[in-house]
PDB file of C-alpha atoms in Angstrom:
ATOM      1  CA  UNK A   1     109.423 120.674 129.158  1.00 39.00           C
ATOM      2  CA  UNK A   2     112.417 119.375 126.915  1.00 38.00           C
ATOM      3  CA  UNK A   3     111.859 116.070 125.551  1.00 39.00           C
ATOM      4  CA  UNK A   4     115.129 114.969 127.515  1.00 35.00           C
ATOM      5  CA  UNK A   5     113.691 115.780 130.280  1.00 34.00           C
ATOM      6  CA  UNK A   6     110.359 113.527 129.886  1.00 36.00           C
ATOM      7  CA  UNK A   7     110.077 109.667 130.618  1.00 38.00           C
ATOM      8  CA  UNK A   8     108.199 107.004 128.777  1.00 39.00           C
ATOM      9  CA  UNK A   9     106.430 103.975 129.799  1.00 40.00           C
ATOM     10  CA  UNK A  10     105.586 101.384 127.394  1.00 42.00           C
ATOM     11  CA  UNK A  11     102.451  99.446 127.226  1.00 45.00           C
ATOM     12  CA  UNK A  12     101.652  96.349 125.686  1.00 42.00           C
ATOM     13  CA  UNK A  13      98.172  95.966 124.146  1.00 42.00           C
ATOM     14  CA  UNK A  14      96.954  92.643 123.433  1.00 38.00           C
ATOM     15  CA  UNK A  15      94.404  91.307 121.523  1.00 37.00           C
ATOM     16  CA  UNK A  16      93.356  88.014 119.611  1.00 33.00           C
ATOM     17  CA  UNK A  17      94.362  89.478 116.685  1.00 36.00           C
ATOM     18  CA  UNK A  18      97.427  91.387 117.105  1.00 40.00           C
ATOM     19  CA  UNK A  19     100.154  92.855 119.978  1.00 49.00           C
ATOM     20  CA  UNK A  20      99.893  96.809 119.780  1.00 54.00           C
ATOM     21  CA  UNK A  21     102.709  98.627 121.717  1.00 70.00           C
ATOM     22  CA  UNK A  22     101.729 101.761 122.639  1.00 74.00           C
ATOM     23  CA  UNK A  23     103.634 104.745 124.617  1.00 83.00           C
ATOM     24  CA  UNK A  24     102.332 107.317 127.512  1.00 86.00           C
ATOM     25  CA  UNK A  25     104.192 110.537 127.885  1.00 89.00           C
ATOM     26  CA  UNK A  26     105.151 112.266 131.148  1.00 88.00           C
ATOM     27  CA  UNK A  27     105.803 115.873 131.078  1.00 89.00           C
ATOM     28  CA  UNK A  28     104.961 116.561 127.547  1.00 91.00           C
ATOM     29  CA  UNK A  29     102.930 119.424 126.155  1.00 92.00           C
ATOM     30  CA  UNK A  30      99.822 118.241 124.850  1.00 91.00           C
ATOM     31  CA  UNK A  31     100.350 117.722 120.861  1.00 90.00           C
ATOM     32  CA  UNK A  32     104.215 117.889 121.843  1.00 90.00           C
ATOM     33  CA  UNK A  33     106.202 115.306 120.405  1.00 88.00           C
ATOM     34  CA  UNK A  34     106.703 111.920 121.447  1.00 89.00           C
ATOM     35  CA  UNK A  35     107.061 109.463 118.378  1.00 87.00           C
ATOM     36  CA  UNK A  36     110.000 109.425 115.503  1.00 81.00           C
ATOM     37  CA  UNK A  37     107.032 110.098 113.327  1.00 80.00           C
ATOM     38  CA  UNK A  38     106.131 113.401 112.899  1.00 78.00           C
ATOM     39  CA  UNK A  39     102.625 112.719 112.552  1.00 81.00           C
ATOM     40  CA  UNK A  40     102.132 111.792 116.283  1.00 87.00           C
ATOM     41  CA  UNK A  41     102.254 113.988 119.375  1.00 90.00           C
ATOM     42  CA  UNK A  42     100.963 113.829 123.265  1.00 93.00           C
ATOM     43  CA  UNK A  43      97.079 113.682 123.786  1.00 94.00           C
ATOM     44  CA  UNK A  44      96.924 114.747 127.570  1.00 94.00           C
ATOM     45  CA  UNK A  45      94.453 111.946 129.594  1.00 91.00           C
ATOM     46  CA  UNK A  46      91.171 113.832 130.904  1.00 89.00           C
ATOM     47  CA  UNK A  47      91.475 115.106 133.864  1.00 84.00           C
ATOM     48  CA  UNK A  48      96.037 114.825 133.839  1.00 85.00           C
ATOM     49  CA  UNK A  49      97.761 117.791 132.914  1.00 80.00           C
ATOM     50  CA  UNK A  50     100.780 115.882 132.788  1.00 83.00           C
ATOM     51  CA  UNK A  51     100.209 112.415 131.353  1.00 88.00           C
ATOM     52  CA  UNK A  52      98.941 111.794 127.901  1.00 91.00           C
ATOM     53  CA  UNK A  53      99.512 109.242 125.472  1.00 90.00           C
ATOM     54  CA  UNK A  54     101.414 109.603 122.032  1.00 92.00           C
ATOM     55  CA  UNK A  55      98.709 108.889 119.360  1.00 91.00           C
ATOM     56  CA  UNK A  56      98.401 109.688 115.299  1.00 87.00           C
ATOM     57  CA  UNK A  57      97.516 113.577 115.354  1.00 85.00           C
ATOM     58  CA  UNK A  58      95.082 113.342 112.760  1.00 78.00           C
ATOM     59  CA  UNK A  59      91.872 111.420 113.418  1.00 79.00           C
ATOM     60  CA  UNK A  60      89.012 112.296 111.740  1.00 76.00           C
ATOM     61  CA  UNK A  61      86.697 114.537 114.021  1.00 82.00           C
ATOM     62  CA  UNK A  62      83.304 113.240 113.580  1.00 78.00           C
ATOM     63  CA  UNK A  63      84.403 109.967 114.716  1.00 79.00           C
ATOM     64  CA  UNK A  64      85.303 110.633 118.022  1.00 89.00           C
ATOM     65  CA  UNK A  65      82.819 110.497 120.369  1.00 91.00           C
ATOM     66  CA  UNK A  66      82.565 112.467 123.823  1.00 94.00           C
ATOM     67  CA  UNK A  67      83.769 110.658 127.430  1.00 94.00           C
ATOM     68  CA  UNK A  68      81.287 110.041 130.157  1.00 91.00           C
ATOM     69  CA  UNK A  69      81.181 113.375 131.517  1.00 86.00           C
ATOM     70  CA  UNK A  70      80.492 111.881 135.158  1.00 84.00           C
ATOM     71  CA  UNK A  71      83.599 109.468 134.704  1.00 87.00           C
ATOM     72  CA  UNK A  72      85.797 110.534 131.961  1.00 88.00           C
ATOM     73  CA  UNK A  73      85.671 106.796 131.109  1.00 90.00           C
ATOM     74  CA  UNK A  74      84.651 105.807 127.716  1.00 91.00           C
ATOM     75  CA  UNK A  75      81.375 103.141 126.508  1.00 88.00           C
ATOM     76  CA  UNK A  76      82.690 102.416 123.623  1.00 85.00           C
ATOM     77  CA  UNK A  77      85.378  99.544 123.794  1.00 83.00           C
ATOM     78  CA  UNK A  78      89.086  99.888 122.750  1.00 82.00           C
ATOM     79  CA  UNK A  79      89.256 103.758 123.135  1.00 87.00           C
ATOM     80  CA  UNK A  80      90.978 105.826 125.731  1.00 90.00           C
ATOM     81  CA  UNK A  81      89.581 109.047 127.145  1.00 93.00           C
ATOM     82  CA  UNK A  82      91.685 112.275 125.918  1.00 94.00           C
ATOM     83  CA  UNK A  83      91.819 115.553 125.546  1.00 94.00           C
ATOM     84  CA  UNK A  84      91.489 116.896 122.143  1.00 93.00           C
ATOM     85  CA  UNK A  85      90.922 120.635 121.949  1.00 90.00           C
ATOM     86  CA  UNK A  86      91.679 120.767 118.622  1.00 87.00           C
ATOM     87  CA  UNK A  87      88.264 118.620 117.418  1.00 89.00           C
ATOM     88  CA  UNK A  88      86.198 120.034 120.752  1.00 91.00           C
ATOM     89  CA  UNK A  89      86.683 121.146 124.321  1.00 91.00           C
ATOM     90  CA  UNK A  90      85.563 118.029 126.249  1.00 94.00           C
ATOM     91  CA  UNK A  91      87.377 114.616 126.045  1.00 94.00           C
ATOM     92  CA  UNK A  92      86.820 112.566 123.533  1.00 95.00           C
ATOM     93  CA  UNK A  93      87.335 108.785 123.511  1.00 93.00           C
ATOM     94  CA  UNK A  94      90.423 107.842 121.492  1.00 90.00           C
ATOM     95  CA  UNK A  95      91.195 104.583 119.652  1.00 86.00           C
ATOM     96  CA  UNK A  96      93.956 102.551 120.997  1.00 84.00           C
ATOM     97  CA  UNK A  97      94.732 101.707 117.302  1.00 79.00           C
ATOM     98  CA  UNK A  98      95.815 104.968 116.806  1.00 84.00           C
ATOM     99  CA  UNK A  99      98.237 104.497 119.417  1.00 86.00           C
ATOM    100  CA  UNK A 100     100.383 101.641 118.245  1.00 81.00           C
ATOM    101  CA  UNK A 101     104.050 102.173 117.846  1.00 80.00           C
ATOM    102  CA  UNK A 102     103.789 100.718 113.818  1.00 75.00           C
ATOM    103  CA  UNK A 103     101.917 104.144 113.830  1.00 80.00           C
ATOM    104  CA  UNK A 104     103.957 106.347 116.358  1.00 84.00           C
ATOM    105  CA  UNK A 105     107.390 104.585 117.689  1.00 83.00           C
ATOM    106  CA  UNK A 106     108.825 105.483 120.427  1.00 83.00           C
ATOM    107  CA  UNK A 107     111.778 107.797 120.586  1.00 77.00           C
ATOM    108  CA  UNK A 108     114.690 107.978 123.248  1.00 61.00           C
ATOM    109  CA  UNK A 109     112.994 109.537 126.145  1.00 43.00           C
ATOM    110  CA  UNK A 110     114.457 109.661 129.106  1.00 34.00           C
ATOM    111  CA  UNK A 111     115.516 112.108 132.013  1.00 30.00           C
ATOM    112  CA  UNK A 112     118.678 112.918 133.408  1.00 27.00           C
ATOM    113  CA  UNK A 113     119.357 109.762 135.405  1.00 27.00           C
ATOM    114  CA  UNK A 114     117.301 106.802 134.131  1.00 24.00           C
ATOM    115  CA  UNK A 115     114.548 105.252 131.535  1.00 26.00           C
ATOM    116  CA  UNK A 116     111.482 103.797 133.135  1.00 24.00           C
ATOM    117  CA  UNK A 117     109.677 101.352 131.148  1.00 27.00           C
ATOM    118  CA  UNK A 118     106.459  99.730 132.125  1.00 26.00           C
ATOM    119  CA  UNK A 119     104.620  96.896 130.946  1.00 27.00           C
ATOM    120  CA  UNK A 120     100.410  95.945 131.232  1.00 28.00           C
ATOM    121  CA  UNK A 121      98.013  94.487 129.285  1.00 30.00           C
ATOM    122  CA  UNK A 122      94.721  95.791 127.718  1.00 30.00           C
ATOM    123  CA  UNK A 123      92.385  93.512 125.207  1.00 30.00           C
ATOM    124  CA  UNK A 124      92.250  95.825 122.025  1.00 30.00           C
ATOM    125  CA  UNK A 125      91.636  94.787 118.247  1.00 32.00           C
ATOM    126  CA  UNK A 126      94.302  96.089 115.550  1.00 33.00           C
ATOM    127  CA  UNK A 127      94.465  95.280 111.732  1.00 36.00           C
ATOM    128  CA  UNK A 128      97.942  95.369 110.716  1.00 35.00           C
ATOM    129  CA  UNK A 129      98.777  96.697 107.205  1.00 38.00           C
ATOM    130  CA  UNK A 130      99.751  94.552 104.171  1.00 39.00           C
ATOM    131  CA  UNK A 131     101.016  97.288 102.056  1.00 48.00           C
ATOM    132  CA  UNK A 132     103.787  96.405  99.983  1.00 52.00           C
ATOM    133  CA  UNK A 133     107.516  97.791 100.309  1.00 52.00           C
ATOM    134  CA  UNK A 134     108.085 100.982  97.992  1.00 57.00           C
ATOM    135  CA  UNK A 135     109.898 100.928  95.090  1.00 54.00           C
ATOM    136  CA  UNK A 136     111.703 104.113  94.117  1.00 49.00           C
ATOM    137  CA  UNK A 137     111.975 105.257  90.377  1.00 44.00           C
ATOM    138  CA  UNK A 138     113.094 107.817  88.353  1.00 37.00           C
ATOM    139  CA  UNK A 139     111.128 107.425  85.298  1.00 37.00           C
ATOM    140  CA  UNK A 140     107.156 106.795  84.770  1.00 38.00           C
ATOM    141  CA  UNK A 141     106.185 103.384  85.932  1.00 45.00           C
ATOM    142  CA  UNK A 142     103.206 101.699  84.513  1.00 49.00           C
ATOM    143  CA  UNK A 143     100.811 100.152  87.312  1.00 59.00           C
ATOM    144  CA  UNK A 144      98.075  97.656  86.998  1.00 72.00           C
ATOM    145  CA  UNK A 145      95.074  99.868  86.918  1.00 86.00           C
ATOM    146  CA  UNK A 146      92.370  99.936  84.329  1.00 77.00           C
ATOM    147  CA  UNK A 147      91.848 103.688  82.971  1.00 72.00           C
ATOM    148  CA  UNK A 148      88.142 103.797  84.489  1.00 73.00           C
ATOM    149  CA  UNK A 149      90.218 103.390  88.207  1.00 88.00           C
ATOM    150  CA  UNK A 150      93.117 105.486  87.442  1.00 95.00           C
ATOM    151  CA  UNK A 151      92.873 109.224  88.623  1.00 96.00           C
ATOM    152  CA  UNK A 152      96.044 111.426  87.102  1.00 95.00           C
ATOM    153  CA  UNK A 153      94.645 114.562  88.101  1.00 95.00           C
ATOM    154  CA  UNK A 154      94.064 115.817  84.370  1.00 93.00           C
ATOM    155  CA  UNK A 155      92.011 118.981  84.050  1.00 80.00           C
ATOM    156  CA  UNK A 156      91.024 117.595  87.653  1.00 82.00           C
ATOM    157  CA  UNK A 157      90.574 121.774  88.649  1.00 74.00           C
ATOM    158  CA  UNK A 158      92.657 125.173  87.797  1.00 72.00           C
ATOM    159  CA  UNK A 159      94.925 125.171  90.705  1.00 69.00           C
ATOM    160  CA  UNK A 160      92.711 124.828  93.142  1.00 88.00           C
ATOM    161  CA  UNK A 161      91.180 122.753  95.370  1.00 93.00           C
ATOM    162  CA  UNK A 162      89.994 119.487  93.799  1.00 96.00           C
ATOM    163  CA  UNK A 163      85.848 119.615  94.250  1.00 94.00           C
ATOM    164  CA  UNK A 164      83.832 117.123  96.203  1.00 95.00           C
ATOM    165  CA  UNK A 165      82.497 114.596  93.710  1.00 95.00           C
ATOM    166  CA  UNK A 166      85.769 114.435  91.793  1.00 95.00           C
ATOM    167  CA  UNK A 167      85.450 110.369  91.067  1.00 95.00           C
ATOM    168  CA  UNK A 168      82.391 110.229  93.258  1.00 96.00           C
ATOM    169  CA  UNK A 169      84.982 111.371  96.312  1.00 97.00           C
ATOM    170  CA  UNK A 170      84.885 113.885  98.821  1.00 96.00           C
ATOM    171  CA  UNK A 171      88.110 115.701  98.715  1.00 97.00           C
ATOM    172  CA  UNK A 172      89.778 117.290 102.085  1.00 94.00           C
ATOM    173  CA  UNK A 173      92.488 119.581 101.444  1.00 94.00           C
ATOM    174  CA  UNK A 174      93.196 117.619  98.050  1.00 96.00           C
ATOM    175  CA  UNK A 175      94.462 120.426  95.434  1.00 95.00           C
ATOM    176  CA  UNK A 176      95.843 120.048  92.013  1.00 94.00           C
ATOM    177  CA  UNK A 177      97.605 122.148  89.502  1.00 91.00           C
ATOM    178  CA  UNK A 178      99.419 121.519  85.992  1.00 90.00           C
ATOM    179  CA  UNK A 179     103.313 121.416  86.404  1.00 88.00           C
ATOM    180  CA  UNK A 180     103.467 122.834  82.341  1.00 85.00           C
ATOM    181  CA  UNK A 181     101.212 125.804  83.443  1.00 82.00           C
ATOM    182  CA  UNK A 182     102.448 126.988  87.001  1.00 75.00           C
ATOM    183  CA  UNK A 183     106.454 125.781  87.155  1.00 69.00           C
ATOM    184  CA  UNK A 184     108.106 124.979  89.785  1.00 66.00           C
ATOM    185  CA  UNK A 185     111.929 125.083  90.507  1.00 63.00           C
ATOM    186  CA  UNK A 186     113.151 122.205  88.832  1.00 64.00           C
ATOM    187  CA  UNK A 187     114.581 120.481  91.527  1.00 73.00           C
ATOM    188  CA  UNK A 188     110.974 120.404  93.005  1.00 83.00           C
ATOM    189  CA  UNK A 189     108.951 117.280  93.909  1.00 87.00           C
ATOM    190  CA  UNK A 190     106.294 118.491  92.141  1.00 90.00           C
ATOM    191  CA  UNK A 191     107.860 117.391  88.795  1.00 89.00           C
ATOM    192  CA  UNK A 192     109.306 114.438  90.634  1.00 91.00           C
ATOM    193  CA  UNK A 193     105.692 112.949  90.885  1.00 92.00           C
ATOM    194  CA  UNK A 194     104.460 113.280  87.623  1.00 92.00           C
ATOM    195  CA  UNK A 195     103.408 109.553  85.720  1.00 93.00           C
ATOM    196  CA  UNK A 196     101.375 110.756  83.319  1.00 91.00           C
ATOM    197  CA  UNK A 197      99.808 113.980  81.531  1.00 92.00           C
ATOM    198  CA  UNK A 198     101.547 117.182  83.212  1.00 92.00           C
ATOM    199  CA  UNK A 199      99.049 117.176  86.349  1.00 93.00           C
ATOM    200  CA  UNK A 200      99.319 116.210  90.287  1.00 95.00           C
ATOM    201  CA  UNK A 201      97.758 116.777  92.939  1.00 96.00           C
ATOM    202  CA  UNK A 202      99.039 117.749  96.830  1.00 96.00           C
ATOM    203  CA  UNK A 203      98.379 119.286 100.105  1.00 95.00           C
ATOM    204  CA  UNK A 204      98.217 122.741 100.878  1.00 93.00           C
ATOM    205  CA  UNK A 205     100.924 124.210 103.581  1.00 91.00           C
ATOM    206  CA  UNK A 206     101.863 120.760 104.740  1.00 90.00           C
ATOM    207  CA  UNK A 207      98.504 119.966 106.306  1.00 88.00           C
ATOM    208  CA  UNK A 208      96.961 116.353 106.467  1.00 89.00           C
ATOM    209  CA  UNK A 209      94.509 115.579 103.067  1.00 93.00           C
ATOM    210  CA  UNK A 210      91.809 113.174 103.394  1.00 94.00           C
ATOM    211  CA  UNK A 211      90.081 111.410 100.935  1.00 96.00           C
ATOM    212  CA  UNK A 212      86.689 110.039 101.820  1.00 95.00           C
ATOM    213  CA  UNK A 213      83.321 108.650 100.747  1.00 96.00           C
ATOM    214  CA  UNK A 214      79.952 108.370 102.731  1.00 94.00           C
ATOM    215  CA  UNK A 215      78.980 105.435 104.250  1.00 92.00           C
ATOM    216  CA  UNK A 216      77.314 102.813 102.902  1.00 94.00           C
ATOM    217  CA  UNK A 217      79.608 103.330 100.002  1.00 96.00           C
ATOM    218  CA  UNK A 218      83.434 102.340 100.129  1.00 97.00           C
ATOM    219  CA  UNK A 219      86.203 102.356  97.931  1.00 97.00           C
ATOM    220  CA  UNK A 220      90.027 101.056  97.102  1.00 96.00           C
ATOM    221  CA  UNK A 221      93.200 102.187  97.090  1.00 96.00           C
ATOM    222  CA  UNK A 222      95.312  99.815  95.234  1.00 96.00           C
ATOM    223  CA  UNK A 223      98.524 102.334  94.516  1.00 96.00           C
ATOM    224  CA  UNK A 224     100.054 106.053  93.583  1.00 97.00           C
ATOM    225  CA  UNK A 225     103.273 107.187  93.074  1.00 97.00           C
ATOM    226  CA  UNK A 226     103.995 109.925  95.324  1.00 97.00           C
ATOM    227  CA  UNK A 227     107.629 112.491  96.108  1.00 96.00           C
ATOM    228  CA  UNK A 228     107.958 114.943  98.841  1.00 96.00           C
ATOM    229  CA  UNK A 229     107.723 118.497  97.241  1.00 94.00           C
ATOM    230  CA  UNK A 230     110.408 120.282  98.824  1.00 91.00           C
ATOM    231  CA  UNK A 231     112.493 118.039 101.279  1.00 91.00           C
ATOM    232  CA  UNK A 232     114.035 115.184 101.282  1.00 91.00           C
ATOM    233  CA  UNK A 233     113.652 112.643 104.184  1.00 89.00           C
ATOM    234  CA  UNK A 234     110.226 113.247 104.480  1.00 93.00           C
ATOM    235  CA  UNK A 235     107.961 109.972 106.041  1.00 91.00           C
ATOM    236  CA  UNK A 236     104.491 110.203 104.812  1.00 93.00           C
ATOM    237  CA  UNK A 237     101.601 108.408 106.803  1.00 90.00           C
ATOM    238  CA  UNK A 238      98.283 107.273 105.603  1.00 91.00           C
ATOM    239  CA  UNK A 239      95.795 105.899 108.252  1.00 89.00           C
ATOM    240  CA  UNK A 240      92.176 104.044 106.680  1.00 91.00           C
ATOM    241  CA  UNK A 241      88.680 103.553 108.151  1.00 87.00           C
ATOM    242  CA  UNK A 242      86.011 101.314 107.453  1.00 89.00           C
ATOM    243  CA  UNK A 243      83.224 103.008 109.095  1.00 82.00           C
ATOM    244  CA  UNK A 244      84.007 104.391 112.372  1.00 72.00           C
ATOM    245  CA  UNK A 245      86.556 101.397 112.669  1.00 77.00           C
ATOM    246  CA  UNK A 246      90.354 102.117 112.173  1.00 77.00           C
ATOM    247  CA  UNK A 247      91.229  99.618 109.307  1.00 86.00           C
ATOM    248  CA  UNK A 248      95.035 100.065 108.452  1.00 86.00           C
ATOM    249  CA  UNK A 249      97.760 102.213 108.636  1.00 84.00           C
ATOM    250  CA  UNK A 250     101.703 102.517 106.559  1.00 87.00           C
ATOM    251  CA  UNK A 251     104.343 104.630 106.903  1.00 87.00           C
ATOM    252  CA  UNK A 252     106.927 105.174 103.811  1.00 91.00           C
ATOM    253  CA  UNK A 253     110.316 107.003 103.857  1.00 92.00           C
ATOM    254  CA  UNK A 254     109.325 109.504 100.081  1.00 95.00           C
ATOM    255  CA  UNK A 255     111.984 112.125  98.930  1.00 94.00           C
ATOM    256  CA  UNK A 256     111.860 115.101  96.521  1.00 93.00           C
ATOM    257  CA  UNK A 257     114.143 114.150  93.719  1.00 90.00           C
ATOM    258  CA  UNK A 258     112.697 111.018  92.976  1.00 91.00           C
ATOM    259  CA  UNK A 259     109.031 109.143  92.722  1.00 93.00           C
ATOM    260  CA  UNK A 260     108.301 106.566  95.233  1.00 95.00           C
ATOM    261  CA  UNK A 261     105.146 103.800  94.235  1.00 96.00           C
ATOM    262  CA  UNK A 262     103.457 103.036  96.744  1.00 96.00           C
ATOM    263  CA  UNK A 263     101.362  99.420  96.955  1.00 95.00           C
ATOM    264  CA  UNK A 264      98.672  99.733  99.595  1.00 95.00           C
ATOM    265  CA  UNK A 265      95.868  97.128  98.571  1.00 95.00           C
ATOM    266  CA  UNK A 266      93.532  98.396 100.754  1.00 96.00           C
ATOM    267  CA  UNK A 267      89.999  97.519  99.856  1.00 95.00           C
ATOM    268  CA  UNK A 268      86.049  98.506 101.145  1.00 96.00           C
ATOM    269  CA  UNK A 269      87.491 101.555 102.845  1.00 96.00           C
ATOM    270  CA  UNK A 270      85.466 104.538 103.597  1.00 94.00           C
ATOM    271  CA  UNK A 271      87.778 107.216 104.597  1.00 93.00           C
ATOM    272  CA  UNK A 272      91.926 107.728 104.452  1.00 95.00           C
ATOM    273  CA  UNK A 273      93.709 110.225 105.343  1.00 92.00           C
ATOM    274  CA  UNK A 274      97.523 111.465 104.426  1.00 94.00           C
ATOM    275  CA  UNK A 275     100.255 113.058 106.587  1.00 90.00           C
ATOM    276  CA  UNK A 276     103.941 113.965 105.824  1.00 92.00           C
ATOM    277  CA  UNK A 277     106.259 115.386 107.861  1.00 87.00           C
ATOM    278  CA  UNK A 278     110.061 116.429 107.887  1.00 86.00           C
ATOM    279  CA  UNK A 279     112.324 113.528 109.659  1.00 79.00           C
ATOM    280  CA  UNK A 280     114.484 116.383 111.061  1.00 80.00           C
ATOM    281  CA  UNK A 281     112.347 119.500 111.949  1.00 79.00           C
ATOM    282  CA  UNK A 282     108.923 116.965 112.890  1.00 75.00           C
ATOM    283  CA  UNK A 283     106.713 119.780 110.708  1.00 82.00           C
ATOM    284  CA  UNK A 284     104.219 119.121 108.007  1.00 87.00           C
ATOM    285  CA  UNK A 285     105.376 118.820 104.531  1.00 93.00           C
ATOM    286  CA  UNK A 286     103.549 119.159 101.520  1.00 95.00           C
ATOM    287  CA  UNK A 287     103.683 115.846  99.349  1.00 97.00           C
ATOM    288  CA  UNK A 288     102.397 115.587  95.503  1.00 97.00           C
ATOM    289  CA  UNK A 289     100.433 112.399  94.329  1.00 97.00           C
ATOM    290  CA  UNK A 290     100.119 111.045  90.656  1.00 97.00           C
ATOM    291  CA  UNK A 291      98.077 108.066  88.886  1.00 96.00           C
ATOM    292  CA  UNK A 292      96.268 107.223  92.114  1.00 97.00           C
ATOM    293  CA  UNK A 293      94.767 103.495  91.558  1.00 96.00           C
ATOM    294  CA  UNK A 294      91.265 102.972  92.971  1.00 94.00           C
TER     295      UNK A 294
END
């Protein structure tokens, strides 16, 4: 059903911590879209075929964990029970975190005669993000970042997909390729990006990259410049874990024609993962990274 057509009611989560607004969707397609950002979409409630709950599209797989099959309630606490056919075929318990509006806001949904908004309350625990504002540049910016924690993608793989143990890292749809070697128009992000040497790395075909490290091992991400590679008005996402915890999330506005530093600061993670997508047509978009700070 059209978007227009669908109604929205709001819910307030709160916790000791933190308020988390969060969104349910009526007469949206599961995955359809509910959320400015492009990166979020309708998980259908078990059991509903017509309710579901706008969340980040991209958790991590492994970390969900199935419903009560006799219930479809969920043990563990602050998770909501949800279909997810696109991890596995039963529901799987959801974290609210990953439903907060700082993740996913809301867009204008209502039908032809009204907007119904509701209100409740649910205890929850959020960590909001610290990251620092962007700052856009058109030349090479020098970060703080000793060389032993800088990554610039040098000789990082022969444009290809960058291999597991690349700085100790496992490396989900991470590639990299040398902008002197395989040219791109020049209007292209991918020379937009570059700090230093001639080498980035990106996303192949607009899909979500994920950079990771096993547990009990963690790591930072201080900073990285980053441009969109082929549109402009792109929003790029990046959600973090410590353990099976959701830690942090930010959401920056990145463009093709220029770089964009990005200050996250986020420290003893085990797992983030990247999304972009196009402000206008909602799909993925392939972004391109340079001198990521660890």
């Amino acid at each position: 059903m059209m978007i227009s057509n669908a109604i929205c009611l709001v819910f307030i989560l709160l916790s000791a911590t933190a308020q988390v607004r969060s969104q349910l969707c009526l007469d949206v397609d599961q995955y359809g879209p509910c959320s400015l950002n492009g990166a979020c979409g309708c998980f259908h409630m078990a059991g509903l075929v017509d309710t579901g709950i706008c969340g980040f599209l991209w958790p991590i797989c492994s970390q969900l964990k199935p419903c009560n099959s006799s219930s479809n309630a969920c043990d563990q606490p602050d998770t909501i029970c949800v279909q997810h056919i696109r991890c596995r075929d039963i529901p799987l318990c959801y974290p609210v975190s990953m439903m907060d509006q700082r993740i996913c806001p809301s867009m204008e949904m209502t039908n032809s005669t009204t907007t119904i908004t509701a209100t409740t309350s649910i205890t929850t625990t959020f960590m909001t993000t610290t990251a620092t504002p962007p700052t856009n540049t058109t030349t090479a910016q020098q970060l703080n970042c000793s060389d032993s924690s800088l990554i610039t993608f040098e000789n990082a793989t022969t444009y290809s997909k960058i291999p597991d143990g690349y700085y100790d890292l496992k490396w989900i749809n991470a590639y990299a390729l040398d902008t002197q070697v395989y040219t791109q128009s020049s209007e292209s992000g991918f020379y937009s990006a570059v700090t230093s040497g001639t080498w980035v790395a990106f996303n192949m075909n607009g899909d979500s990259m994920t950079i990771r490290i096993d547990q009990p091992n963690t790591f930072t991400i201080k900073s990285f410049m980053v441009s969109a590679a082929r549109e402009n008005n792109v929003t790029l996402s990046m959600i973090s874990q410590r353990g099976s915890t959701y830690y942090k999330e930010a959401s920056f506005k990145i463009g093709k024609n220029r770089s964009t530093t990005i200050e996250l600061n986020w420290f003893d993670i085990n797992t983030i993962t990247f999304y972009a997508s196009n402000d206008n047509t909602r799909q993925g978009e392939v972004f391109v990274i340079d001198d990521l700070c660890l």
